[in-house]
Every structure is written in structure tokens, then in C-alpha cells.
mmCIF file of C-alpha atoms in Angstrom:
data_model
loop_
_atom_site.group_PDB
_atom_site.id
_atom_site.type_symbol
_atom_site.label_atom_id
_atom_site.label_comp_id
_atom_site.label_asym_id
_atom_site.label_seq_id
_atom_site.Cartn_x
_atom_site.Cartn_y
_atom_site.Cartn_z
ATOM 1 C CA MET A 1 63.321 100.340 47.223
ATOM 2 C CA LYS A 2 64.004 101.230 50.793
ATOM 3 C CA LYS A 3 63.608 104.775 52.030
ATOM 4 C CA SER A 4 65.834 104.967 55.064
ATOM 5 C CA LEU A 5 67.454 107.487 57.414
ATOM 6 C CA ARG A 6 68.903 110.826 56.488
ATOM 7 C CA TRP A 7 72.320 111.448 58.018
ATOM 8 C CA GLY A 8 71.623 113.126 61.355
ATOM 9 C CA ALA A 9 67.822 113.072 61.064
ATOM 10 C CA ALA A 10 65.229 110.314 61.367
ATOM 11 C CA VAL A 11 62.524 109.777 58.783
ATOM 12 C CA ALA A 12 59.156 108.262 59.380
ATOM 13 C CA MET A 13 59.468 104.721 58.142
ATOM 14 C CA ALA A 14 61.576 101.877 56.807
ATOM 15 C CA THR A 15 60.145 99.648 54.112
ATOM 16 C CA ALA A 16 62.494 96.713 53.607
ATOM 17 C CA ALA A 17 64.738 94.543 55.695
ATOM 18 C CA THR A 18 67.143 91.887 54.494
ATOM 19 C CA MET A 19 69.921 89.949 56.167
ATOM 20 C CA THR A 20 73.418 91.372 56.284
ATOM 21 C CA LEU A 21 75.317 89.451 53.653
ATOM 22 C CA ALA A 22 78.869 90.534 54.330
ATOM 23 C CA SER A 23 80.871 92.923 56.469
ATOM 24 C CA CYS A 24 84.471 93.742 55.732
ATOM 25 C CA GLY A 25 85.126 96.336 58.453
ATOM 26 C CA PHE A 26 86.892 99.083 56.535
ATOM 27 C CA GLY A 27 89.883 100.823 57.989
ATOM 28 C CA GLY A 28 89.101 104.448 57.215
ATOM 29 C CA GLY A 29 89.336 104.703 53.444
ATOM 30 C CA SER A 30 93.082 105.275 53.506
ATOM 31 C CA GLY A 31 94.213 101.818 52.447
ATOM 32 C CA SER A 32 96.794 101.813 49.663
ATOM 33 C CA ALA A 33 98.695 98.796 48.427
ATOM 34 C CA SER A 34 102.410 98.882 47.712
ATOM 35 C CA GLY A 35 103.887 99.806 44.367
ATOM 36 C CA GLY A 36 101.350 102.542 43.643
ATOM 37 C CA ALA A 37 98.371 100.191 43.667
ATOM 38 C CA GLN A 38 95.250 101.496 45.371
ATOM 39 C CA THR A 39 92.404 99.954 47.351
ATOM 40 C CA LEU A 40 88.824 101.239 47.226
ATOM 41 C CA ASP A 41 86.389 100.498 50.036
ATOM 42 C CA LEU A 42 82.848 100.066 48.723
ATOM 43 C CA MET A 43 79.830 99.823 51.049
ATOM 44 C CA VAL A 44 76.500 98.948 49.451
ATOM 45 C CA ALA A 45 72.980 98.136 50.547
ATOM 46 C CA SER A 46 71.428 94.713 50.057
ATOM 47 C CA TYR A 47 68.436 94.722 47.724
ATOM 48 C CA SER A 48 68.059 90.972 47.340
ATOM 49 C CA ASP A 49 69.755 87.669 48.088
ATOM 50 C CA ASN A 50 71.692 88.162 44.834
ATOM 51 C CA THR A 51 73.140 91.609 45.580
ATOM 52 C CA LYS A 52 76.444 90.354 46.982
ATOM 53 C CA ALA A 53 77.129 87.989 44.083
ATOM 54 C CA GLU A 54 76.251 90.646 41.501
ATOM 55 C CA TRP A 55 78.670 93.151 43.030
ATOM 56 C CA GLN A 56 81.372 90.507 43.357
ATOM 57 C CA GLN A 57 81.154 89.785 39.630
ATOM 58 C CA ILE A 58 81.317 93.475 38.748
ATOM 59 C CA ILE A 59 84.375 93.911 40.963
ATOM 60 C CA LYS A 60 86.057 90.813 39.526
ATOM 61 C CA ASP A 61 85.580 92.047 35.964
ATOM 62 C CA PHE A 62 86.698 95.573 36.865
ATOM 63 C CA GLU A 63 89.860 94.397 38.626
ATOM 64 C CA ALA A 64 90.732 92.237 35.619
ATOM 65 C CA LYS A 65 90.746 95.405 33.475
ATOM 66 C CA ASN A 66 92.430 97.604 36.116
ATOM 67 C CA SER A 67 95.256 95.654 37.731
ATOM 68 C CA GLY A 68 96.357 98.554 39.938
ATOM 69 C CA ILE A 69 93.028 98.856 41.751
ATOM 70 C CA THR A 70 91.521 96.519 44.341
ATOM 71 C CA VAL A 71 87.943 96.913 45.575
ATOM 72 C CA ASN A 72 86.906 95.758 49.061
ATOM 73 C CA LEU A 73 83.173 95.038 49.242
ATOM 74 C CA ASP A 74 80.927 95.485 52.285
ATOM 75 C CA VAL A 75 77.247 94.544 51.817
ATOM 76 C CA GLU A 76 74.933 95.729 54.594
ATOM 77 C CA SER A 77 71.217 95.206 55.129
ATOM 78 C CA TRP A 78 68.879 98.194 54.935
ATOM 79 C CA THR A 79 68.151 97.552 58.594
ATOM 80 C CA ASP A 80 71.783 98.099 59.557
ATOM 81 C CA ILE A 81 73.421 100.307 56.953
ATOM 82 C CA ASN A 82 72.450 103.678 58.444
ATOM 83 C CA ASN A 83 73.812 102.807 61.875
ATOM 84 C CA VAL A 84 76.920 101.233 60.339
ATOM 85 C CA ILE A 85 77.775 104.266 58.209
ATOM 86 C CA LYS A 86 77.014 106.654 61.085
ATOM 87 C CA THR A 87 79.443 104.770 63.335
ATOM 88 C CA LYS A 88 82.130 104.664 60.661
ATOM 89 C CA VAL A 89 81.854 108.377 59.893
ATOM 90 C CA GLN A 90 82.077 109.257 63.587
ATOM 91 C CA ALA A 91 85.234 107.131 63.794
ATOM 92 C CA GLY A 92 86.692 108.629 60.621
ATOM 93 C CA LYS A 93 86.509 105.243 58.884
ATOM 94 C CA GLN A 94 83.958 105.944 56.182
ATOM 95 C CA PRO A 95 84.218 103.983 52.905
ATOM 96 C CA ASP A 96 85.450 105.558 49.701
ATOM 97 C CA ILE A 97 82.156 104.827 47.919
ATOM 98 C CA LEU A 98 78.738 104.384 49.531
ATOM 99 C CA ASN A 99 75.374 103.206 48.147
ATOM 100 C CA ILE A 100 72.424 104.519 50.160
ATOM 101 C CA ASP A 101 69.396 106.710 49.540
ATOM 102 C CA ALA A 102 70.101 110.008 51.331
ATOM 103 C CA PHE A 103 73.215 112.132 50.837
ATOM 104 C CA ALA A 104 72.245 115.649 51.932
ATOM 105 C CA GLY A 105 73.593 115.386 55.479
ATOM 106 C CA PHE A 106 76.975 114.130 54.293
ATOM 107 C CA ALA A 107 77.148 116.955 51.764
ATOM 108 C CA ALA A 108 76.197 119.538 54.393
ATOM 109 C CA ASP A 109 79.101 118.315 56.533
ATOM 110 C CA ASP A 110 81.464 118.670 53.550
ATOM 111 C CA LEU A 111 82.241 114.953 53.543
ATOM 112 C CA LEU A 112 81.455 114.249 49.883
ATOM 113 C CA TYR A 113 83.125 114.970 46.572
ATOM 114 C CA PRO A 114 80.959 116.764 44.026
ATOM 115 C CA ALA A 115 79.772 114.342 41.356
ATOM 116 C CA LYS A 116 81.872 116.072 38.699
ATOM 117 C CA ASP A 117 85.037 115.004 40.568
ATOM 118 C CA ILE A 118 84.229 111.285 40.680
ATOM 119 C CA VAL A 119 82.817 110.461 37.230
ATOM 120 C CA SER A 120 83.653 111.574 33.718
ATOM 121 C CA SER A 121 81.600 114.258 32.005
ATOM 122 C CA LYS A 122 80.270 111.537 29.701
ATOM 123 C CA THR A 123 78.860 109.600 32.642
ATOM 124 C CA LEU A 124 77.562 112.743 34.323
ATOM 125 C CA ASP A 125 75.723 113.802 31.173
ATOM 126 C CA ASP A 126 74.179 110.341 30.834
ATOM 127 C CA PHE A 127 71.939 110.685 33.893
ATOM 128 C CA GLN A 128 68.307 111.556 33.277
ATOM 129 C CA THR A 129 67.826 115.253 34.016
ATOM 130 C CA ALA A 130 65.113 114.676 36.626
ATOM 131 C CA PHE A 131 67.429 112.385 38.593
ATOM 132 C CA LYS A 132 70.385 114.780 38.319
ATOM 133 C CA ASP A 133 68.260 117.571 39.737
ATOM 134 C CA ASN A 134 67.134 115.321 42.587
ATOM 135 C CA ALA A 135 70.779 114.518 43.382
ATOM 136 C CA SER A 136 71.816 118.172 43.638
ATOM 137 C CA ILE A 137 71.907 120.768 46.397
ATOM 138 C CA ASP A 138 72.102 124.475 45.539
ATOM 139 C CA GLY A 139 73.139 123.614 41.992
ATOM 140 C CA THR A 140 75.901 121.157 42.930
ATOM 141 C CA GLN A 141 75.356 117.455 42.259
ATOM 142 C CA TYR A 142 76.710 115.196 45.008
ATOM 143 C CA GLY A 143 74.760 111.976 44.542
ATOM 144 C CA LEU A 144 75.049 109.666 41.565
ATOM 145 C CA PRO A 145 71.536 108.375 40.791
ATOM 146 C CA PHE A 146 71.855 104.628 41.315
ATOM 147 C CA ILE A 147 68.554 102.874 40.760
ATOM 148 C CA ALA A 148 65.043 104.197 40.344
ATOM 149 C CA SER A 149 61.466 103.296 40.872
ATOM 150 C CA ALA A 150 58.427 105.013 39.425
ATOM 151 C CA ARG A 151 54.650 104.793 39.741
ATOM 152 C CA ALA A 152 52.043 104.007 37.126
ATOM 153 C CA LEU A 153 48.352 103.109 36.962
ATOM 154 C CA PHE A 154 47.632 99.382 37.063
ATOM 155 C CA TYR A 155 44.160 98.501 35.758
ATOM 156 C CA ASN A 156 42.219 95.240 35.503
ATOM 157 C CA LYS A 157 41.263 94.638 31.865
ATOM 158 C CA ASP A 158 38.602 92.039 32.668
ATOM 159 C CA LEU A 159 36.888 94.350 35.149
ATOM 160 C CA PHE A 160 37.119 97.175 32.617
ATOM 161 C CA THR A 161 35.394 95.025 30.001
ATOM 162 C CA LYS A 162 32.699 94.019 32.479
ATOM 163 C CA ALA A 163 32.064 97.706 33.230
ATOM 164 C CA GLY A 164 31.947 98.612 29.541
ATOM 165 C CA LEU A 165 35.330 100.366 29.558
ATOM 166 C CA THR A 166 38.146 100.080 27.050
ATOM 167 C CA ASP A 167 41.004 102.542 27.541
ATOM 168 C CA PRO A 168 42.450 103.632 30.904
ATOM 169 C CA PRO A 169 41.688 107.187 32.086
ATOM 170 C CA LYS A 170 44.067 110.054 31.396
ATOM 171 C CA THR A 171 42.357 112.821 33.368
ATOM 172 C CA TRP A 172 40.636 113.051 36.727
ATOM 173 C CA ALA A 173 37.275 113.506 35.038
ATOM 174 C CA GLU A 174 37.789 110.272 33.119
ATOM 175 C CA LEU A 175 38.987 108.490 36.258
ATOM 176 C CA GLU A 176 35.880 109.614 38.157
ATOM 177 C CA ALA A 177 33.602 108.307 35.415
ATOM 178 C CA ASP A 178 35.474 105.018 35.024
ATOM 179 C CA ALA A 179 35.622 104.398 38.770
ATOM 180 C CA ALA A 180 31.874 104.981 39.024
ATOM 181 C CA LYS A 181 31.201 102.435 36.268
ATOM 182 C CA LEU A 182 33.491 99.908 37.926
ATOM 183 C CA LYS A 183 31.716 100.457 41.239
ATOM 184 C CA ALA A 184 28.332 100.005 39.551
ATOM 185 C CA SER A 185 29.532 96.694 38.100
ATOM 186 C CA GLY A 186 30.275 95.411 41.600
ATOM 187 C CA THR A 187 33.952 96.128 42.304
ATOM 188 C CA VAL A 188 36.216 98.728 43.898
ATOM 189 C CA GLY A 189 36.724 101.402 41.266
ATOM 190 C CA TYR A 190 39.979 102.938 42.490
ATOM 191 C CA GLY A 191 42.233 101.752 45.317
ATOM 192 C CA MET A 192 43.343 104.689 47.473
ATOM 193 C CA PRO A 193 45.613 103.483 50.328
ATOM 194 C CA LEU A 194 46.003 106.294 52.855
ATOM 195 C CA GLY A 195 47.255 104.171 55.739
ATOM 196 C CA ALA A 196 50.563 104.814 57.471
ATOM 197 C CA GLU A 197 52.578 102.476 55.244
ATOM 198 C CA GLU A 198 52.919 104.943 52.399
ATOM 199 C CA ALA A 199 50.241 107.619 52.586
ATOM 200 C CA GLN A 200 52.734 110.239 51.404
ATOM 201 C CA ALA A 201 53.050 108.411 48.058
ATOM 202 C CA GLU A 202 49.326 108.151 47.325
ATOM 203 C CA THR A 203 48.879 111.772 48.408
ATOM 204 C CA ALA A 204 51.708 112.864 46.117
ATOM 205 C CA ILE A 205 49.839 111.339 43.179
ATOM 206 C CA TRP A 206 47.043 113.857 43.680
ATOM 207 C CA PHE A 207 49.139 116.841 44.741
ATOM 208 C CA TYR A 208 51.469 116.632 41.755
ATOM 209 C CA GLY A 209 48.558 115.656 39.540
ATOM 210 C CA ALA A 210 46.963 118.994 40.393
ATOM 211 C CA GLY A 211 50.122 120.886 39.472
ATOM 212 C CA GLY A 212 51.279 121.170 43.081
ATOM 213 C CA GLY A 213 53.753 119.137 45.098
ATOM 214 C CA TYR A 214 55.605 118.921 48.380
ATOM 215 C CA GLY A 215 58.097 121.704 47.708
ATOM 216 C CA ASP A 216 61.873 121.668 47.479
ATOM 217 C CA ALA A 217 65.047 121.678 49.559
ATOM 218 C CA LYS A 218 64.355 125.177 50.875
ATOM 219 C CA LYS A 219 60.577 125.325 51.328
ATOM 220 C CA LEU A 220 57.767 122.817 51.848
ATOM 221 C CA THR A 221 54.430 123.678 50.233
ATOM 222 C CA ILE A 222 51.974 121.227 51.781
ATOM 223 C CA ASP A 223 49.059 123.678 51.989
ATOM 224 C CA SER A 224 49.402 125.244 48.533
ATOM 225 C CA PRO A 225 46.174 125.979 46.584
ATOM 226 C CA GLU A 226 47.089 123.269 44.062
ATOM 227 C CA ASN A 227 47.502 120.706 46.824
ATOM 228 C CA VAL A 228 44.142 121.680 48.291
ATOM 229 C CA THR A 229 42.678 120.961 44.852
ATOM 230 C CA GLY A 230 44.340 117.546 44.884
ATOM 231 C CA ALA A 231 43.107 116.732 48.400
ATOM 232 C CA THR A 232 39.601 117.860 47.436
ATOM 233 C CA GLU A 233 39.645 115.458 44.502
ATOM 234 C CA MET A 234 40.757 112.627 46.789
ATOM 235 C CA GLN A 235 37.877 113.362 49.140
ATOM 236 C CA LYS A 236 35.446 113.562 46.229
ATOM 237 C CA LEU A 237 36.287 110.013 45.174
ATOM 238 C CA ILE A 238 36.020 108.737 48.739
ATOM 239 C CA LYS A 239 32.628 110.392 49.242
ATOM 240 C CA ALA A 240 31.428 108.948 45.938
ATOM 241 C CA GLY A 241 32.073 105.499 47.342
ATOM 242 C CA VAL A 242 34.278 104.370 44.457
ATOM 243 C CA THR A 243 37.313 103.599 46.641
ATOM 244 C CA GLU A 244 37.796 100.777 49.129
ATOM 245 C CA ALA A 245 36.124 101.202 52.494
ATOM 246 C CA ASN A 246 38.097 103.237 55.053
ATOM 247 C CA PRO A 247 41.054 104.440 52.913
ATOM 248 C CA GLY A 248 42.639 106.066 55.974
ATOM 249 C CA SER A 249 43.277 102.674 57.572
ATOM 250 C CA THR A 250 44.227 100.853 54.370
ATOM 251 C CA ASN A 251 47.893 100.212 53.558
ATOM 252 C CA ARG A 252 49.343 99.906 50.056
ATOM 253 C CA THR A 253 50.736 96.370 50.202
ATOM 254 C CA PRO A 254 47.587 94.541 51.351
ATOM 255 C CA LEU A 255 45.426 96.596 48.998
ATOM 256 C CA MET A 256 47.709 95.793 46.068
ATOM 257 C CA ASN A 257 47.340 92.136 46.973
ATOM 258 C CA VAL A 258 43.582 92.599 46.582
ATOM 259 C CA PHE A 259 44.229 94.109 43.143
ATOM 260 C CA ILE A 260 46.389 91.110 42.243
ATOM 261 C CA GLN A 261 43.499 88.870 43.281
ATOM 262 C CA GLY A 262 41.397 90.658 40.651
ATOM 263 C CA LYS A 263 39.101 92.619 42.970
ATOM 264 C CA VAL A 264 40.156 96.244 42.349
ATOM 265 C CA GLY A 265 39.658 98.087 39.074
ATOM 266 C CA MET A 266 42.549 100.578 39.294
ATOM 267 C CA GLN A 267 45.450 101.246 41.637
ATOM 268 C CA ILE A 268 48.813 102.986 41.484
ATOM 269 C CA GLY A 269 51.702 100.509 41.541
ATOM 270 C CA LEU A 270 55.474 100.010 41.257
ATOM 271 C CA PRO A 271 57.636 97.977 38.839
ATOM 272 C CA PRO A 272 58.034 95.023 41.261
ATOM 273 C CA ILE A 273 54.248 94.528 41.117
ATOM 274 C CA VAL A 274 54.740 93.017 37.664
ATOM 275 C CA ALA A 275 56.770 90.166 39.143
ATOM 276 C CA GLN A 276 54.304 89.763 42.008
ATOM 277 C CA ILE A 277 51.420 89.341 39.572
ATOM 278 C CA LYS A 278 53.412 86.779 37.605
ATOM 279 C CA ASP A 279 54.082 84.858 40.801
ATOM 280 C CA LYS A 280 50.706 85.140 42.572
ATOM 281 C CA ASN A 281 48.141 85.381 39.766
ATOM 282 C CA PRO A 282 49.689 84.933 36.302
ATOM 283 C CA ALA A 283 46.228 84.677 34.727
ATOM 284 C CA LEU A 284 45.379 88.254 35.721
ATOM 285 C CA GLN A 285 44.599 90.373 32.691
ATOM 286 C CA TYR A 286 45.945 93.822 33.485
ATOM 287 C CA GLY A 287 47.423 96.888 31.852
ATOM 288 C CA ILE A 288 49.848 99.617 32.906
ATOM 289 C CA ALA A 289 49.228 103.251 31.990
ATOM 290 C CA PRO A 290 50.417 106.743 32.974
ATOM 291 C CA ILE A 291 48.945 108.228 36.135
ATOM 292 C CA PRO A 292 45.788 110.250 35.447
ATOM 293 C CA THR A 293 46.192 113.938 36.290
ATOM 294 C CA LYS A 294 43.849 116.907 36.453
ATOM 295 C CA ASP A 295 44.632 118.027 32.897
ATOM 296 C CA GLY A 296 46.111 114.818 31.495
ATOM 297 C CA SER A 297 49.728 116.019 31.572
ATOM 298 C CA ALA A 298 52.472 113.442 32.058
ATOM 299 C CA PHE A 299 53.747 112.774 35.576
ATOM 300 C CA THR A 300 55.149 110.001 37.740
ATOM 301 C CA LEU A 301 56.350 109.840 41.312
ATOM 302 C CA GLY A 302 60.007 108.875 41.263
ATOM 303 C CA VAL A 303 62.238 107.409 43.959
ATOM 304 C CA ALA A 304 65.999 107.048 43.630
ATOM 305 C CA ASP A 305 68.882 105.691 45.674
ATOM 306 C CA HIS A 306 72.403 107.034 45.191
ATOM 307 C CA LEU A 307 76.097 106.322 45.050
ATOM 308 C CA MET A 308 78.451 108.887 46.604
ATOM 309 C CA ALA A 309 82.159 109.226 47.321
ATOM 310 C CA PHE A 310 83.713 110.427 50.573
ATOM 311 C CA LYS A 311 86.690 112.721 50.929
ATOM 312 C CA ASN A 312 89.282 110.636 52.782
ATOM 313 C CA LYS A 313 92.914 111.040 53.824
ATOM 314 C CA THR A 314 94.212 109.617 50.563
ATOM 315 C CA ASP A 315 93.107 111.196 47.281
ATOM 316 C CA LYS A 316 91.564 108.314 45.336
ATOM 317 C CA THR A 317 89.474 110.298 42.898
ATOM 318 C CA ALA A 318 91.242 108.855 39.843
ATOM 319 C CA SER A 319 90.559 105.274 40.950
ATOM 320 C CA ILE A 320 87.019 106.107 42.057
ATOM 321 C CA LYS A 321 86.312 107.656 38.673
ATOM 322 C CA LYS A 322 87.580 104.558 36.853
ATOM 323 C CA PHE A 323 85.387 102.280 38.932
ATOM 324 C CA LEU A 324 82.240 104.389 38.714
ATOM 325 C CA ASP A 325 82.633 105.018 34.987
ATOM 326 C CA TYR A 326 82.958 101.260 34.540
ATOM 327 C CA PHE A 327 79.898 100.548 36.669
ATOM 328 C CA TYR A 328 77.748 103.078 34.802
ATOM 329 C CA SER A 329 78.729 101.786 31.346
ATOM 330 C CA ALA A 330 75.518 100.587 29.694
ATOM 331 C CA PRO A 331 76.263 96.812 29.568
ATOM 332 C CA VAL A 332 77.371 96.628 33.229
ATOM 333 C CA TYR A 333 74.813 98.998 34.670
ATOM 334 C CA SER A 334 71.757 97.727 32.795
ATOM 335 C CA LYS A 335 72.589 94.138 33.752
ATOM 336 C CA TRP A 336 72.790 95.071 37.438
ATOM 337 C CA VAL A 337 69.559 97.076 37.409
ATOM 338 C CA GLY A 338 67.716 94.369 35.494
ATOM 339 C CA ALA A 339 68.854 91.666 37.901
ATOM 340 C CA GLU A 340 67.500 93.624 40.871
ATOM 341 C CA GLY A 341 64.211 94.501 39.150
ATOM 342 C CA PHE A 342 64.496 98.280 39.231
ATOM 343 C CA LEU A 343 64.742 101.049 36.637
ATOM 344 C CA PRO A 344 67.891 102.688 35.248
ATOM 345 C CA THR A 345 68.672 106.331 35.956
ATOM 346 C CA THR A 346 70.854 106.790 32.843
ATOM 347 C CA LYS A 347 69.797 107.437 29.274
ATOM 348 C CA THR A 348 72.005 104.660 27.875
ATOM 349 C CA GLY A 349 70.710 102.275 30.531
ATOM 350 C CA ALA A 350 67.146 103.064 29.531
ATOM 351 C CA GLU A 351 68.013 102.456 25.885
ATOM 352 C CA ALA A 352 69.644 99.133 26.731
ATOM 353 C CA MET A 353 66.565 98.021 28.669
ATOM 354 C CA ALA A 354 63.960 99.449 26.289
ATOM 355 C CA SER A 355 63.068 96.009 24.935
ATOM 356 C CA ASN A 356 62.015 94.817 28.405
ATOM 357 C CA GLU A 357 58.249 95.067 28.040
ATOM 358 C CA THR A 358 57.564 94.642 31.762
ATOM 359 C CA ILE A 359 59.344 97.877 32.686
ATOM 360 C CA LYS A 360 58.894 99.883 29.474
ATOM 361 C CA PRO A 361 55.753 101.700 30.735
ATOM 362 C CA PHE A 362 57.776 102.913 33.718
ATOM 363 C CA LEU A 363 60.835 103.807 31.648
ATOM 364 C CA ASP A 364 58.697 105.992 29.405
ATOM 365 C CA LEU A 365 57.575 107.971 32.470
ATOM 366 C CA LEU A 366 61.006 108.601 34.007
ATOM 367 C CA PRO A 367 61.756 111.886 32.196
ATOM 368 C CA ASN A 368 58.653 113.355 33.904
ATOM 369 C CA ALA A 369 59.457 112.067 37.392
ATOM 370 C CA LYS A 370 58.805 114.209 40.474
ATOM 371 C CA PHE A 371 60.507 113.459 43.785
ATOM 372 C CA TYR A 372 60.040 113.888 47.511
ATOM 373 C CA PRO A 373 61.983 116.928 48.797
ATOM 374 C CA SER A 374 64.238 114.635 50.815
ATOM 375 C CA THR A 375 67.006 117.264 50.975
ATOM 376 C CA ASN A 376 64.708 119.501 53.056
ATOM 377 C CA ALA A 377 65.415 119.111 56.779
ATOM 378 C CA ASN A 378 61.688 119.330 57.552
ATOM 379 C CA TRP A 379 60.608 116.609 55.122
ATOM 380 C CA ALA A 380 60.746 113.858 57.766
ATOM 381 C CA ALA A 381 58.246 115.749 59.943
ATOM 382 C CA ALA A 382 56.041 116.487 56.933
ATOM 383 C CA GLN A 383 56.021 112.864 55.834
ATOM 384 C CA GLY A 384 55.086 111.692 59.309
ATOM 385 C CA ALA A 385 52.257 114.220 59.531
ATOM 386 C CA ILE A 386 50.890 113.176 56.134
ATOM 387 C CA GLN A 387 50.987 109.514 57.105
ATOM 388 C CA SER A 388 49.127 110.110 60.358
ATOM 389 C CA GLN A 389 46.608 112.744 59.216
ATOM 390 C CA ILE A 390 45.739 112.587 55.513
ATOM 391 C CA GLY A 391 43.317 109.705 56.102
ATOM 392 C CA GLN A 392 41.043 112.225 57.832
ATOM 393 C CA LEU A 393 39.861 113.192 54.354
ATOM 394 C CA GLY A 394 37.714 110.072 54.512
ATOM 395 C CA GLN A 395 36.162 111.290 57.756
ATOM 396 C CA GLY A 396 34.987 114.575 56.291
ATOM 397 C CA ALA A 397 37.883 116.838 57.270
ATOM 398 C CA ASN A 398 38.051 120.123 55.397
ATOM 399 C CA PRO A 399 40.933 119.709 52.883
ATOM 400 C CA ALA A 400 42.311 123.232 53.285
ATOM 401 C CA ASP A 401 42.240 123.075 57.098
ATOM 402 C CA LEU A 402 43.785 119.607 57.124
ATOM 403 C CA LEU A 403 46.685 120.633 54.884
ATOM 404 C CA LYS A 404 47.213 123.738 57.017
ATOM 405 C CA SER A 405 47.567 121.495 60.059
ATOM 406 C CA ILE A 406 50.053 119.244 58.274
ATOM 407 C CA GLN A 407 52.013 122.286 57.096
ATOM 408 C CA ALA A 408 52.265 123.523 60.675
ATOM 409 C CA LYS A 409 53.724 120.221 61.828
ATOM 410 C CA ALA A 410 56.154 120.271 58.896
ATOM 411 C CA ASP A 411 57.271 123.743 59.950
ATOM 412 C CA GLY A 412 57.746 122.602 63.546
ATOM 413 C CA LYS A 413 54.865 124.660 64.945
#
């Protein structure tokens, strides 16, 4: 899942790039066919080579059931979509419905309909509570949680057996002990990638695991006492020598490839890793478990993209609601999410996909998901500071002082 640009503010990194599959060039969201028929302009991001075809089938089926509504599709790459939507908004030619990750800037400029105006109460109530909260600003939901990703602990069963271990750890104390045994048996105990690729994600695992976190839309809490506890635990593992060498210069993707090769005992991973293992090393004996935390309480780091609807010259809320209610119906929505390899954000979608054993461990964690405070204007600066500085834990930096420095950068000081 691509984390991209907030409207009007740059974030630190972009994680995926695919080719632009189609571009329809909307005319401002005011198109309306004769005889009362209505046209909806839909701009979506490309997640795979199949994204365009999947949306085309959904639109075809929807139009067959709703003869008065036509849907124009525009599929844009993650590389281009932020610039495309920025240009269209500046020209007053924004689509009626947009799929992207960030929505806060659009909402702040009063460009979006509240979620309650564009889907039925049944659909609104179907979203997992954690995702609804993450799609809301000051109590008003603007984004419709679209697809999700979550984190879990991947562990190598063969390496566990070799080290005399059976079950995966649930607490930090258990993780410390297990990682030490794995190290003693000749392998990396726990993979801790603190390189620039995604240091904020690995760090979040320990901050939230300590009962802390990054804060919310109004206040960032990088240097909280709980986060200092989490950073101290990270440093403890590094000093114990149970992680890979030089965590501060190690990125997630190459380290996960080492795990897939069977050379790392434990590492936090995403749902797509399951497919990567099947493709690169199908003989790997591995398990997926909840993320260990300080006290063993349930937690996962969640990421979600969104759908949103723009206020345009013509009121199309009735047609938008019909289309979005159709899309979020369990059979349609679960098929789309499954095809793209992500997780559903709705309760009925989760029920429909519950039999999928490859994603079930992640689905079970979704109700306890915690999110980046992406609606906070200072989050981009905080994320950049974490990515560039948190690796200093491996060089002996004092955790409290380091987090204070990152907090200062987040606050613009």
C-alpha cells in the first residue's frame, strides 16, 4: 500500500510506483446526461496490473443494475495521482469520487462531503471502528476506509525448533529470551529494520507496544515516557546483539528477503509477504502471530487508503450513494480486496474473507489497529525525523534525548 502526499503538504516517502493505466480527463464533475441520467467521474489509484480491469467489471455490473447512472473511470499511478488531483482541484475539475490515501487537506478546504452524505447508514456502520476513527476529523468522518494493511510477527518454525522454541513470544520478555536463543543457535534473532525505507513503522511497533504512540490530529507525542520505554527496549535488543548488524542502515524490504531465505528468526511483516514467500521460497516453514508487546496486549499497526466524494456544481449525492453502497456490498467489496491482496475495512468484508487462511491472522488483528496521525499537519516532519534519526539508537544515543530531538523537529523547532 502506497503512502503518498497529503493535499498541500509533502510527506517523507513514496513506496510504490506503477504505470498509468488509463486517463479519461474529467470535465469538472458536472457532467449530466440528458433525460435525467447522471454521470459520475471516478478517479482511482493503480495497485496492480489488474486494477483497471477489476474496476471496469464493477462499473459494468453496477451500470447494468442502475441504467440512469454512467461511471467514467480514470486509473492513475501512485507516482502521478497526487499531481493529477492537485491540478484538477486547482482547475475546479475534481472527480466526483476519488481513491487515495490522504483526505485531511481536502476536508480542511471544505471540498468533501461528510461520509454520512454519500453512503447509507448501513454501509457507514459496517466499517471497523478503528478505521472509522482514522477516517474522521473532529468527530466528522470524511474518508471511507477503502483497503487496509496490518502488521504481524512472522517467525521461522525451523529456526525455532533448532533453538528449542515452540510458541511465538507474546511479551517483550519472551521476545528477548527467544531472540537470545535464536542468536545462540547461529541466526539473527529478531530483524529490526531502522533504515530510511520505513523506520517509522518499526519504531511504531515498540512505541505502541509500550502503551504509547505518535499522537493524534492535534498533538504529536514522540517523546512521551511510554515511547522512551519503547525506544529503550529497542536499544536493549540491539545492544544484546540479537538483531541484524547495523539496524540503522537496514531497510525493511531487503531484510524481509533475508527472512524469506530462512536466515532470520523473527520479523514484523505485511500481508503481501505471504505471497512473496509462496513465490520465492515455498518450502519455508513459517508462522504468523500477533506482535509482542510489553504486557502482551493485542495491537497491530494499521494502514488504510480511502474513498471520498467531492462537492461539485451538480448535486450527485444520490448517485454517489448508490454506487458506493454497491461497491461496499460484501460480495463486490471482498472480491475486489481479495484480488488486490489487501485486507477489508468492513465487518461484512472480514466475515466474507474469514476462510482465507493466508490473511486470517491479519484480519483477527484489525479491531486493535493503531494508525499514524496522518491528519496532523506536523506528521510529515515527524516521520522524516524518525526515518533519519531513530537508527542512532544502535550507536548508543540516549533514548530520551533522541526522542526529544525528534519531537523538536516535529514541532518545527
